[in-house]
Structures are given as C-alpha cells and as structure tokens.
PDB file of C-alpha atoms in Angstrom:
ATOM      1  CA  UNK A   1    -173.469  13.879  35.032  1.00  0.00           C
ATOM      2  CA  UNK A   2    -172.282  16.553  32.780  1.00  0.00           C
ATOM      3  CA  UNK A   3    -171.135  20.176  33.475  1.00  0.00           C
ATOM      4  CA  UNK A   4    -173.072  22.077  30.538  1.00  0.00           C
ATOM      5  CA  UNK A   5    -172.903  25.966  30.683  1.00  0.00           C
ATOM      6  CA  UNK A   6    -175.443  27.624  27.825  1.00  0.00           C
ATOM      7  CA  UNK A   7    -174.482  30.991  26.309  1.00  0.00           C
ATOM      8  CA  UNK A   8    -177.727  32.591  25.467  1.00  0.00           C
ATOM      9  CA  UNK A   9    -180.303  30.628  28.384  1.00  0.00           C
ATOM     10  CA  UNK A  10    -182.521  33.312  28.778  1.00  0.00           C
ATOM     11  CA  UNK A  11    -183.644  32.720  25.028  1.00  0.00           C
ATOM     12  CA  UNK A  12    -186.370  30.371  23.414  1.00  0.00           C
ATOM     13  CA  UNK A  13    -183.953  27.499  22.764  1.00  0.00           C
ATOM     14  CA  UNK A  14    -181.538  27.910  25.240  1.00  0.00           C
ATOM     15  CA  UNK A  15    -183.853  28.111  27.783  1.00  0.00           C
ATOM     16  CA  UNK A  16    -185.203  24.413  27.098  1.00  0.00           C
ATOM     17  CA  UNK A  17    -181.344  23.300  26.554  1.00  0.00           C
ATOM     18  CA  UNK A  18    -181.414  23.955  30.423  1.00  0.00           C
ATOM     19  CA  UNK A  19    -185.135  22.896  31.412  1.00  0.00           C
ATOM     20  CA  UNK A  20    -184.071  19.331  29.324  1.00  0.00           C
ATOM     21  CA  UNK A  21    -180.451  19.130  31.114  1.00  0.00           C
ATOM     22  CA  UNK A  22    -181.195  19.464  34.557  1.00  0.00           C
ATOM     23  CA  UNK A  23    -184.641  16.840  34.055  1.00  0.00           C
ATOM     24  CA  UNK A  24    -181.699  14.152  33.333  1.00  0.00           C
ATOM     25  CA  UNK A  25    -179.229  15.614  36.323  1.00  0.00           C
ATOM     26  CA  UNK A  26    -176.849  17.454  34.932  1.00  0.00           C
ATOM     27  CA  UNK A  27    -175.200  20.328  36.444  1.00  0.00           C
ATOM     28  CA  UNK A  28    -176.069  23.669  34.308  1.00  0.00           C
ATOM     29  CA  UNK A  29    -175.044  27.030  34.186  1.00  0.00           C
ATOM     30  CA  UNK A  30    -177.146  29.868  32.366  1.00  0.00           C
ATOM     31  CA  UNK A  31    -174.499  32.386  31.196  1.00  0.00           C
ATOM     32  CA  UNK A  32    -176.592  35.648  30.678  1.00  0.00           C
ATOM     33  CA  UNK A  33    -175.643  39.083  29.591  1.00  0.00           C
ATOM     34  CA  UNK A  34    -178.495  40.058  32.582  1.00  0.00           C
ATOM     35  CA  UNK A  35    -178.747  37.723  34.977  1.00  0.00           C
ATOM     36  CA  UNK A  36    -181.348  39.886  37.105  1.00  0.00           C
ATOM     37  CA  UNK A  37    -183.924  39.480  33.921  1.00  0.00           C
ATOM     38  CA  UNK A  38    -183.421  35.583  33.708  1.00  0.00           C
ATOM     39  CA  UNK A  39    -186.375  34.172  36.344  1.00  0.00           C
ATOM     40  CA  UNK A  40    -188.160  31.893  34.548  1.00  0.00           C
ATOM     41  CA  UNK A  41    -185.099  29.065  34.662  1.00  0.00           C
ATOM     42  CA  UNK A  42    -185.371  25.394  36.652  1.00  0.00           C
ATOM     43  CA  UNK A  43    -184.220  26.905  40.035  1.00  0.00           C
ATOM     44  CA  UNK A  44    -181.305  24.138  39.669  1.00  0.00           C
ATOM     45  CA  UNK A  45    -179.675  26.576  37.409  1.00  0.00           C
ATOM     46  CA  UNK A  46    -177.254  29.097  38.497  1.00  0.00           C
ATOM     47  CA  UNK A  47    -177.242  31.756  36.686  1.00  0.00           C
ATOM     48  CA  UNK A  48    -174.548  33.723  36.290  1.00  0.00           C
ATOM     49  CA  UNK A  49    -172.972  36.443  34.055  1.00  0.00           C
ATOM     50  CA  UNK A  50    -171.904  35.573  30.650  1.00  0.00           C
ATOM     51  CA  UNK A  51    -171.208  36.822  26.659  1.00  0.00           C
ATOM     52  CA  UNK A  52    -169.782  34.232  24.313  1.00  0.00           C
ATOM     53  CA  UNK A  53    -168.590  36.392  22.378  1.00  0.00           C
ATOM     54  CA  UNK A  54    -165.936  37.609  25.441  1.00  0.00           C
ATOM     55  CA  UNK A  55    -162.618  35.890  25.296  1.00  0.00           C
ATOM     56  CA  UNK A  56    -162.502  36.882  29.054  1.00  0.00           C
ATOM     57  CA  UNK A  57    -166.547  35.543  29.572  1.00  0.00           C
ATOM     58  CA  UNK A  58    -165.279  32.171  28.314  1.00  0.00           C
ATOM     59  CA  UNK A  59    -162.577  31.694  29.763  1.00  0.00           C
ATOM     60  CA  UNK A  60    -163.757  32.324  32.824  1.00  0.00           C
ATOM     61  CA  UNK A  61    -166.524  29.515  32.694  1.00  0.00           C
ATOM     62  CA  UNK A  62    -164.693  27.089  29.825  1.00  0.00           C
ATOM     63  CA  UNK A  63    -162.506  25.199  32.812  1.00  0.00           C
ATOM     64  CA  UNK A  64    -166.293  24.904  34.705  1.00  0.00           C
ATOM     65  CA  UNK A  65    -167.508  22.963  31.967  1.00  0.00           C
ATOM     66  CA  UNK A  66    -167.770  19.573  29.459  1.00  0.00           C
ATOM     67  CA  UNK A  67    -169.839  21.052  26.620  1.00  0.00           C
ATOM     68  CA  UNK A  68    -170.529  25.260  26.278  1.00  0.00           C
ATOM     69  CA  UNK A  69    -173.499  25.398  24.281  1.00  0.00           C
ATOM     70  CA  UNK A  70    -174.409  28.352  22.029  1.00  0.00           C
ATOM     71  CA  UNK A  71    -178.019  29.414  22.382  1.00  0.00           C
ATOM     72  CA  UNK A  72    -177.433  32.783  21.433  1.00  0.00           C
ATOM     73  CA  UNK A  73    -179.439  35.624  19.262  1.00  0.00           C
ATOM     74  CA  UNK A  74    -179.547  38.875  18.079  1.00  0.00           C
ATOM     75  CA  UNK A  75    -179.889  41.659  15.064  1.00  0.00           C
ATOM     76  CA  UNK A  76    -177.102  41.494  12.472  1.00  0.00           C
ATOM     77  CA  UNK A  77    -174.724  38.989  10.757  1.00  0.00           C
ATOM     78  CA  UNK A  78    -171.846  39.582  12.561  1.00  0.00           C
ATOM     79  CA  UNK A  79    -172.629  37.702  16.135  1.00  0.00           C
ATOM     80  CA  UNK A  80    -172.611  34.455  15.791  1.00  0.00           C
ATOM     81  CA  UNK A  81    -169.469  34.105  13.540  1.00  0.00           C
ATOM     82  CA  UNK A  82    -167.824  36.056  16.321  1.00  0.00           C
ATOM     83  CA  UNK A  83    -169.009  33.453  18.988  1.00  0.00           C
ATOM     84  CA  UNK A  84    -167.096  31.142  17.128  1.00  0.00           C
ATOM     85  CA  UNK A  85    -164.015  32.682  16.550  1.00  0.00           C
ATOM     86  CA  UNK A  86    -163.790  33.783  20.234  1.00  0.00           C
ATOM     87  CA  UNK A  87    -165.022  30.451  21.312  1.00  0.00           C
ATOM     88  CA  UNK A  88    -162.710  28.752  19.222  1.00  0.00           C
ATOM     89  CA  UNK A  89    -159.254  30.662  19.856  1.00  0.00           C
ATOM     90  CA  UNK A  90    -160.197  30.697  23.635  1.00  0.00           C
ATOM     91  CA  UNK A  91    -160.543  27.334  23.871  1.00  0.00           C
ATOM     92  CA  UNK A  92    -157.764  25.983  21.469  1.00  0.00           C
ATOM     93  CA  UNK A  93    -155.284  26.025  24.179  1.00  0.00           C
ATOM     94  CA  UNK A  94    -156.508  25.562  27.077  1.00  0.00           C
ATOM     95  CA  UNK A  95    -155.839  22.030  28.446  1.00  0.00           C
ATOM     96  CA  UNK A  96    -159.461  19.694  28.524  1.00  0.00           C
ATOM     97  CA  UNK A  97    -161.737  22.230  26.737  1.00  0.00           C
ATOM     98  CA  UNK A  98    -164.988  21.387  26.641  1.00  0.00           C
ATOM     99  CA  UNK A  99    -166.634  20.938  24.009  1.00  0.00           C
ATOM    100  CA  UNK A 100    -169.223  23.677  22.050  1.00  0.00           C
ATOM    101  CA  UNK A 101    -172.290  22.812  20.846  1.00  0.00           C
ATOM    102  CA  UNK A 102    -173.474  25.401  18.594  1.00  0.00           C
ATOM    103  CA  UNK A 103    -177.403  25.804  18.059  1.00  0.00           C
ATOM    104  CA  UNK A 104    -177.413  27.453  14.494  1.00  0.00           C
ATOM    105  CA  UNK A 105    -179.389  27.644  11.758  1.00  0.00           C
ATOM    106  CA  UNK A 106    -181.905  25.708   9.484  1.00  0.00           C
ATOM    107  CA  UNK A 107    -181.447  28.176   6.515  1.00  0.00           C
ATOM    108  CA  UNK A 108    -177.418  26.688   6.566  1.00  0.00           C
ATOM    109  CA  UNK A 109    -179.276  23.240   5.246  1.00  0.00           C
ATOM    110  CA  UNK A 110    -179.228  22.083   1.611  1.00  0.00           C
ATOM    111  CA  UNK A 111    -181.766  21.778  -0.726  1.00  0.00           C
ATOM    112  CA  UNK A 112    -182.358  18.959  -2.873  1.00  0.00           C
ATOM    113  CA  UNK A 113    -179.857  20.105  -5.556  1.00  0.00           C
ATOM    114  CA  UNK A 114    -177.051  20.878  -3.260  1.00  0.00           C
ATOM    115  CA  UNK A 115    -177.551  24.849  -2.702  1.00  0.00           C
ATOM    116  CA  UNK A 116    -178.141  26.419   0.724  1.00  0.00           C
ATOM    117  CA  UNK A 117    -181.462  27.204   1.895  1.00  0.00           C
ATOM    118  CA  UNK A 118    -180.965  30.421   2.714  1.00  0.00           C
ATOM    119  CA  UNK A 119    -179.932  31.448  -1.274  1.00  0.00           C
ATOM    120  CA  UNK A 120    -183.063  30.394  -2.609  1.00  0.00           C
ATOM    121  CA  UNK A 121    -183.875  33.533  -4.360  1.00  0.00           C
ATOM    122  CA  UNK A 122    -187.631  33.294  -2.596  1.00  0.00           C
ATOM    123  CA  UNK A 123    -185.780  33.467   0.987  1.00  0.00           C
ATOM    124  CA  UNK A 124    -187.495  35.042   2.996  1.00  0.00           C
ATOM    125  CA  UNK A 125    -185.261  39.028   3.005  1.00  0.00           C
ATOM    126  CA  UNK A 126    -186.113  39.635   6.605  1.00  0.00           C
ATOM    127  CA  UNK A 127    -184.294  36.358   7.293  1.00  0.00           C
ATOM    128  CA  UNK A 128    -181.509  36.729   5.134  1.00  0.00           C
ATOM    129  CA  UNK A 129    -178.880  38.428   7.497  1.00  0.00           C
ATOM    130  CA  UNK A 130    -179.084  35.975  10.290  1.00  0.00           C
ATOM    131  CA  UNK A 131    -178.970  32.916   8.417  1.00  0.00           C
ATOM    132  CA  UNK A 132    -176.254  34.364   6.569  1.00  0.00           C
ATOM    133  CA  UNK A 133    -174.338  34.979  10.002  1.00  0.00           C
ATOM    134  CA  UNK A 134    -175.301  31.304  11.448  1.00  0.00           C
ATOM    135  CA  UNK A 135    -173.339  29.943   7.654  1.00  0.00           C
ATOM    136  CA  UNK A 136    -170.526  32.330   8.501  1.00  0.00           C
ATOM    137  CA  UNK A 137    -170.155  30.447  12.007  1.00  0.00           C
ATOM    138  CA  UNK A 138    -170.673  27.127  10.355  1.00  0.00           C
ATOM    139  CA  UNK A 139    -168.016  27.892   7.837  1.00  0.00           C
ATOM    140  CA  UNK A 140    -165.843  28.929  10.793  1.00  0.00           C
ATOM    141  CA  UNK A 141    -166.361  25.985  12.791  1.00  0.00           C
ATOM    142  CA  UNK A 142    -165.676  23.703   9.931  1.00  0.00           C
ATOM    143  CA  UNK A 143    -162.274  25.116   8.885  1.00  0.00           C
ATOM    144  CA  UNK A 144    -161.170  25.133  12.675  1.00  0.00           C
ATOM    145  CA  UNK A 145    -158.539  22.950  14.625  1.00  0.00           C
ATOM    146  CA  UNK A 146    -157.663  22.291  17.828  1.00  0.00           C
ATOM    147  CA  UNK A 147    -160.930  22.411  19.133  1.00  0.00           C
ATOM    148  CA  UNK A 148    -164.040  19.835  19.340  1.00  0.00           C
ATOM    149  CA  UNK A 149    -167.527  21.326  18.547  1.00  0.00           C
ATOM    150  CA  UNK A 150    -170.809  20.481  17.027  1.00  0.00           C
ATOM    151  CA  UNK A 151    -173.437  22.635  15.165  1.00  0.00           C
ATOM    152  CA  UNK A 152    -176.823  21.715  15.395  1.00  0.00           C
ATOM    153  CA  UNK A 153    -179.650  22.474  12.821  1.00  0.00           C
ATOM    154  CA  UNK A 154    -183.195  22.658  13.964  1.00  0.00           C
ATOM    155  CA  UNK A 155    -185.880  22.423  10.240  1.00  0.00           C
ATOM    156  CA  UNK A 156    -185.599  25.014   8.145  1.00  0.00           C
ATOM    157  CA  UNK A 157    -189.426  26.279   8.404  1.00  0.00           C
ATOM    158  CA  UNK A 158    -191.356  24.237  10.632  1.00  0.00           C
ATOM    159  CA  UNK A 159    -189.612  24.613  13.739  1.00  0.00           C
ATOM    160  CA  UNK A 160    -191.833  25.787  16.928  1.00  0.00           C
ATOM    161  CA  UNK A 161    -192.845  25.462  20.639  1.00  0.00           C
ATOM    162  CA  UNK A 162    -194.779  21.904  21.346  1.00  0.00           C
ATOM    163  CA  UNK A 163    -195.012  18.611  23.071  1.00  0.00           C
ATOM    164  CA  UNK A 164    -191.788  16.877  24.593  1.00  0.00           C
ATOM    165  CA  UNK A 165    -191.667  13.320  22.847  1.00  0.00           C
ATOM    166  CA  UNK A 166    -187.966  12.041  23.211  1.00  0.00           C
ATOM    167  CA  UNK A 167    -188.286  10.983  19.732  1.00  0.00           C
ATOM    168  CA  UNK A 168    -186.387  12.632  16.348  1.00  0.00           C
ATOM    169  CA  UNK A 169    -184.375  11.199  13.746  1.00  0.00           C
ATOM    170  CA  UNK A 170    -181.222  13.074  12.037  1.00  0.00           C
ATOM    171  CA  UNK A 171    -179.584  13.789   9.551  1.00  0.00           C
ATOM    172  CA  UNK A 172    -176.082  15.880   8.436  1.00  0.00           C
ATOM    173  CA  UNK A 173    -176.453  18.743   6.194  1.00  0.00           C
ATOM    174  CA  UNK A 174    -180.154  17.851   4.703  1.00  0.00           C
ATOM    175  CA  UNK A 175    -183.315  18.589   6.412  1.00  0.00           C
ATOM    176  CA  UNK A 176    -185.234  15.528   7.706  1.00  0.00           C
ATOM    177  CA  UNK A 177    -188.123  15.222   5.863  1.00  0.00           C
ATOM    178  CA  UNK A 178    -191.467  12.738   6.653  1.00  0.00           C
ATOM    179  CA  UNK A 179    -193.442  11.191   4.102  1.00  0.00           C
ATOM    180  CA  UNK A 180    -195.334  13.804   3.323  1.00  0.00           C
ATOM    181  CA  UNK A 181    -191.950  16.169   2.519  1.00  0.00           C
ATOM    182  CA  UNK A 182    -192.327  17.942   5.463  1.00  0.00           C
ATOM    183  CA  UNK A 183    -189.526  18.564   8.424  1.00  0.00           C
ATOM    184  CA  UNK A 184    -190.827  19.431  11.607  1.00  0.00           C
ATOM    185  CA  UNK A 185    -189.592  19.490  15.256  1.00  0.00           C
ATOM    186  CA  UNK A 186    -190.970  20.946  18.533  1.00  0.00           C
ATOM    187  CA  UNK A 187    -188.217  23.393  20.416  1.00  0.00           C
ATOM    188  CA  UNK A 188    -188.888  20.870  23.634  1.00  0.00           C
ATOM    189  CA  UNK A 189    -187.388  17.965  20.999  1.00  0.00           C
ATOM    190  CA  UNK A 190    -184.666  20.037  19.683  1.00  0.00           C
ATOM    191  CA  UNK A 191    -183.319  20.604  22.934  1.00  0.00           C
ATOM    192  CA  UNK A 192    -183.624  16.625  23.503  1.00  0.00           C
ATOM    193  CA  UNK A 193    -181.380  15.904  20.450  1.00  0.00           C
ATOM    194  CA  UNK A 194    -178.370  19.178  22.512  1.00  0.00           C
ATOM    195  CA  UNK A 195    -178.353  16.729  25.464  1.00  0.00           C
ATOM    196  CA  UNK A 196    -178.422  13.609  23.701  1.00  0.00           C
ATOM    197  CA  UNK A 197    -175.773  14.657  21.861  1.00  0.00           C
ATOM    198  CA  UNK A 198    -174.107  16.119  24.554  1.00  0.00           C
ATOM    199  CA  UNK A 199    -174.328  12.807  26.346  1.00  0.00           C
ATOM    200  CA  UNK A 200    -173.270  10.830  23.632  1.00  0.00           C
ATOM    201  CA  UNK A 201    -171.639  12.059  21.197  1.00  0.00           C
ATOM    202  CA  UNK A 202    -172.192  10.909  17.464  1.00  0.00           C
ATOM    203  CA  UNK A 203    -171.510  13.812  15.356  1.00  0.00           C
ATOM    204  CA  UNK A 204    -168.061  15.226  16.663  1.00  0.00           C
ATOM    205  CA  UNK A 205    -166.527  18.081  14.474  1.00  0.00           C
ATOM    206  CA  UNK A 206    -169.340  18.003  12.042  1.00  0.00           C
ATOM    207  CA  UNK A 207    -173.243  19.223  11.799  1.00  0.00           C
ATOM    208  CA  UNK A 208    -176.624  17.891  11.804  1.00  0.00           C
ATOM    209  CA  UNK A 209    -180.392  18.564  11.605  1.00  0.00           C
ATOM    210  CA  UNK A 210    -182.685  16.935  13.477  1.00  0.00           C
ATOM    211  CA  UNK A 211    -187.007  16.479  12.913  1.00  0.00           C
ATOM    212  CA  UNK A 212    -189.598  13.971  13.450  1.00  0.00           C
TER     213      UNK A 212
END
C-alpha cells in the first residue's frame, strides 16, 4: 500500500486518481484549496487543505507521502509551471521525497513530423494558453535534478468520461493511435495508467501518453 496525496482531487481527473487508488487500498489524501466543497470523494479519503503551488502546502504533506500527484487546473499559463518549480525545489532536499506524478497535457505530444501539438497553426486559440503552461511544466520537469517525477499525457482530442476497462497501451512523447488513427482513452482508464504507474514504476524521470 502506497501513501498517494493528489493536488487538485476535487477536479475531473483527480477525482478518479482517488476513486481508482483507494479501489486497490491505498491510503489517499485529497489536498484541496476548499475542503468544505469537496463531498463527492470515496469516504476513505481525507481530505484536507492543500495548494501545490505552496512551498509551505507541500511541505507540509511531502513527508506524508510516496507519490504527490498533480491533478490540478485553472485559467492562465502560469500555474502549472509554478507547481513544478515549487514542487520541485521543495522536494529536492528533503530526505525520501516522494515522488510527483504530474497529470499534464495532450497538446505537449508530437505530431507525426516531430512538432508539438499544441503549435499546429489550426490549434484550437481557446486552448492555446493552457497547453502552453502544461509544456512550460514539462520543460521544467525535464531540465530538473534531484528530484524523481513523471508527467503523464492523456490523447490529445479524444479524451473523456467512460467505462473503467483496466486496459491501455503507452507510449512516450507520441499519442497512441488505433488502427483507425485515432487515440482515445476514458478519464476512468487514465486514472488506471496514475496508479499503475504509481505502483510500478516504468517511466521514471520521463513522460508518456497513454490510449486504447
């Protein structure tokens, strides 16, 4: 059994991070900015206060935890790269840090001839400034030391609530595609491919995508 605290529980993804972790027996923690607005959680889960992007908020639950996993969302580019930097320099010291598992974005992936999603000149604009701000944490993450951390990439487009199969396959920094060129993944899935890599690690210090 694992020790998992999720930044950002109250939201669509983190919310199943912590429905799928305590199914398997793991001890969770739902760090929310409101805890008195988070209801709807396993009742296995305390919830308590939390902000990943407080030096203070993570220290405070890093030395409760194996894995810290970022679930966390909001308007802007800024917030997610500053997850990471406070995440990062928090933990860089502190002796055993757990590991973060960062839920980030399907934009970061690469097209077929090596550019990011998200600069495809037919990007969707509304979606521009968040996927922007999930590379900048990616970027972060990736020229980082001294911590242990994985980003995780749910499909680029095709990405929504659905069944719970236990099945995906992965990849690193290319979508997953079927036969028919299309990625896909329920949010019940994705959050099946957090704990299974937070149970056994295969993709330590690095990223990658995950779809049927």
């Amino acid at each position: 059994m694992s020790n998992i605290v999720v930044f950002g529980a109250g939201g669509t993804l983190g919310s199943r991070v912590c429905a799928e972790a305590v199914r398997r027996g793991h001890q969770v923690t739902a760090a929310v900015r409101r805890p008195e607005a988070v209801t709807y959680l396993p009742p296995e889960v305390s919830v308590v206060p939390g902000d990943a992007t407080s030096a203070r908020s993570v220290a405070e639950l890093a030395p409760l935890a194996d894995a810290l996993v970022v679930a966390i969302g909001g308007p802007g580019r800024t917030l997610w790269r500053e997850a990471a930097e406070t995440l990062v320099t928090t933990l860089r010291d502190m002796p055993a840090a757990p590991r973060i598992i960062h839920l980030g974005g399907g934009a970061t992936l690469l097209a077929p001839d090596g550019s990011r999603l998200l600069d495809d000149p037919e990007f969707p604009d509304r979606y521009r400034e968040s996927a922007a701000g999930q590379a900048d944490a990616l970027d972060y993450y990736r020229s980082s030391n001294g911590v242990t951390w994985t980003y995780v990439s749910p499909p680029p487009l095709e990405f929504h609530p659905g069944e719970r199969t236990g099945h995906y396959r992965t990849d690193g920094d290319r979508p997953v595609t079927d036969e028919h060129g299309r990625s896909v993944l329920s949010y019940e899935d994705f959050a099946v491919a957090v704990v299974d890599e937070i149970e056994q690690p295969r993709f330590t210090d690095a990223r990658f995508t995950a779809a049927y």
